[in-house]
Amino acid sequence: MAAAFGTETGLTGSARAVARTAMFTAARRYIDANPGQPDLTVDCVLAMSQLSRPTLYRLFEPEGGLHAYIRNQCMEMTTW
């Protein structure tokens, strides 16, 4: 999935945006499904997503950052 951002794949424009959305959605679903796991860390999400750290961080910028998103999901789980 990480190769979807590379220019060597030939993806441009909307196809590239779809790939970016799919990667973001997969990472977000993983975090949302595992908020109580003690090993839910940025490195864990990086390994699952197979994206580079800068790419993953860039995808989560609108959410306040990757670490903030993980923290918020963990806090939401404890308030239930």
PDB file of C-alpha atoms in Angstrom:
ATOM      1  CA  MET A   1       0.000   0.000   0.000  1.00  0.00           C
ATOM      2  CA  ALA A   2       2.881   2.352   0.750  1.00  0.00           C
ATOM      3  CA  ALA A   3       4.024   2.189  -2.853  1.00  0.00           C
ATOM      4  CA  ALA A   4       0.788   3.893  -3.882  1.00  0.00           C
ATOM      5  CA  PHE A   5       2.376   7.284  -3.232  1.00  0.00           C
ATOM      6  CA  GLY A   6       5.403   6.674  -5.412  1.00  0.00           C
ATOM      7  CA  THR A   7       5.617   8.275  -8.819  1.00  0.00           C
ATOM      8  CA  GLU A   8       6.872   4.959 -10.211  1.00  0.00           C
ATOM      9  CA  THR A   9       3.361   3.541  -9.799  1.00  0.00           C
ATOM     10  CA  GLY A  10       2.028   5.973 -12.358  1.00  0.00           C
ATOM     11  CA  LEU A  11      -0.752   7.175 -10.068  1.00  0.00           C
ATOM     12  CA  THR A  12      -1.657  10.793 -10.478  1.00  0.00           C
ATOM     13  CA  GLY A  13      -4.427  13.105  -9.407  1.00  0.00           C
ATOM     14  CA  SER A  14      -7.540  11.403  -8.135  1.00  0.00           C
ATOM     15  CA  ALA A  15      -6.065   7.886  -8.139  1.00  0.00           C
ATOM     16  CA  ARG A  16      -3.330   9.069  -5.829  1.00  0.00           C
ATOM     17  CA  ALA A  17      -5.902  10.790  -3.590  1.00  0.00           C
ATOM     18  CA  VAL A  18      -7.902   7.556  -3.386  1.00  0.00           C
ATOM     19  CA  ALA A  19      -4.775   5.619  -2.382  1.00  0.00           C
ATOM     20  CA  ARG A  20      -3.953   8.232   0.267  1.00  0.00           C
ATOM     21  CA  THR A  21      -7.492   8.044   1.654  1.00  0.00           C
ATOM     22  CA  ALA A  22      -7.353   4.239   1.759  1.00  0.00           C
ATOM     23  CA  MET A  23      -4.076   4.293   3.704  1.00  0.00           C
ATOM     24  CA  PHE A  24      -5.382   6.874   6.157  1.00  0.00           C
ATOM     25  CA  THR A  25      -8.599   4.905   6.643  1.00  0.00           C
ATOM     26  CA  ALA A  26      -6.713   1.653   7.259  1.00  0.00           C
ATOM     27  CA  ALA A  27      -4.457   3.270   9.871  1.00  0.00           C
ATOM     28  CA  ARG A  28      -7.388   5.011  11.555  1.00  0.00           C
ATOM     29  CA  ARG A  29      -9.423   1.790  11.692  1.00  0.00           C
ATOM     30  CA  TYR A  30      -6.484  -0.019  13.259  1.00  0.00           C
ATOM     31  CA  ILE A  31      -6.191   2.640  15.963  1.00  0.00           C
ATOM     32  CA  ASP A  32      -9.953   2.728  16.513  1.00  0.00           C
ATOM     33  CA  ALA A  33     -10.068  -1.064  16.869  1.00  0.00           C
ATOM     34  CA  ASN A  34      -7.218  -1.226  19.396  1.00  0.00           C
ATOM     35  CA  PRO A  35      -7.503   1.781  21.732  1.00  0.00           C
ATOM     36  CA  GLY A  36      -7.016  -0.224  24.930  1.00  0.00           C
ATOM     37  CA  GLN A  37      -3.921  -2.063  23.797  1.00  0.00           C
ATOM     38  CA  PRO A  38      -0.866  -1.063  25.846  1.00  0.00           C
ATOM     39  CA  ASP A  39       1.362  -1.503  22.801  1.00  0.00           C
ATOM     40  CA  LEU A  40      -0.671   0.866  20.614  1.00  0.00           C
ATOM     41  CA  THR A  41       2.084   3.299  19.738  1.00  0.00           C
ATOM     42  CA  VAL A  42       3.134   5.379  16.774  1.00  0.00           C
ATOM     43  CA  ASP A  43       5.714   2.710  15.917  1.00  0.00           C
ATOM     44  CA  CYS A  44       3.044   0.013  16.018  1.00  0.00           C
ATOM     45  CA  VAL A  45       0.852   1.974  13.592  1.00  0.00           C
ATOM     46  CA  LEU A  46       3.869   2.619  11.367  1.00  0.00           C
ATOM     47  CA  ALA A  47       4.636  -1.095  11.196  1.00  0.00           C
ATOM     48  CA  MET A  48       1.026  -1.963  10.402  1.00  0.00           C
ATOM     49  CA  SER A  49       0.656   0.683   7.719  1.00  0.00           C
ATOM     50  CA  GLN A  50       4.050   0.142   6.060  1.00  0.00           C
ATOM     51  CA  LEU A  51       4.220   3.869   5.422  1.00  0.00           C
ATOM     52  CA  SER A  52       7.105   6.155   6.168  1.00  0.00           C
ATOM     53  CA  ARG A  53       6.897   8.180   9.363  1.00  0.00           C
ATOM     54  CA  PRO A  54       6.629  11.529   7.519  1.00  0.00           C
ATOM     55  CA  THR A  55       3.836  10.235   5.271  1.00  0.00           C
ATOM     56  CA  LEU A  56       1.831   8.840   8.163  1.00  0.00           C
ATOM     57  CA  TYR A  57       2.309  12.033  10.166  1.00  0.00           C
ATOM     58  CA  ARG A  58       1.198  14.096   7.181  1.00  0.00           C
ATOM     59  CA  LEU A  59      -1.960  11.995   6.806  1.00  0.00           C
ATOM     60  CA  PHE A  60      -2.896  12.628  10.444  1.00  0.00           C
ATOM     61  CA  GLU A  61      -2.149  16.380  10.470  1.00  0.00           C
ATOM     62  CA  PRO A  62      -5.848  17.298  10.074  1.00  0.00           C
ATOM     63  CA  GLU A  63      -6.589  15.128  13.138  1.00  0.00           C
ATOM     64  CA  GLY A  64      -4.106  17.060  15.279  1.00  0.00           C
ATOM     65  CA  GLY A  65      -1.286  14.618  14.619  1.00  0.00           C
ATOM     66  CA  LEU A  66      -0.870  10.876  14.904  1.00  0.00           C
ATOM     67  CA  HIS A  67       0.112  10.826  18.560  1.00  0.00           C
ATOM     68  CA  ALA A  68      -2.808  13.077  19.465  1.00  0.00           C
ATOM     69  CA  TYR A  69      -5.234  10.860  17.540  1.00  0.00           C
ATOM     70  CA  ILE A  70      -3.999   7.748  19.367  1.00  0.00           C
ATOM     71  CA  ARG A  71      -4.188   9.533  22.733  1.00  0.00           C
ATOM     72  CA  ASN A  72      -7.698  10.828  22.037  1.00  0.00           C
ATOM     73  CA  GLN A  73      -8.957   7.386  21.046  1.00  0.00           C
ATOM     74  CA  CYS A  74      -7.491   5.893  24.238  1.00  0.00           C
ATOM     75  CA  MET A  75      -9.102   8.635  26.322  1.00  0.00           C
ATOM     76  CA  GLU A  76     -12.458   8.107  24.617  1.00  0.00           C
ATOM     77  CA  MET A  77     -12.332   4.428  25.470  1.00  0.00           C
ATOM     78  CA  THR A  78     -11.734   5.131  29.157  1.00  0.00           C
ATOM     79  CA  THR A  79     -14.700   7.498  29.338  1.00  0.00           C
ATOM     80  CA  TRP A  80     -17.167   4.787  28.285  1.00  0.00           C
TER      81      TRP A  80
END
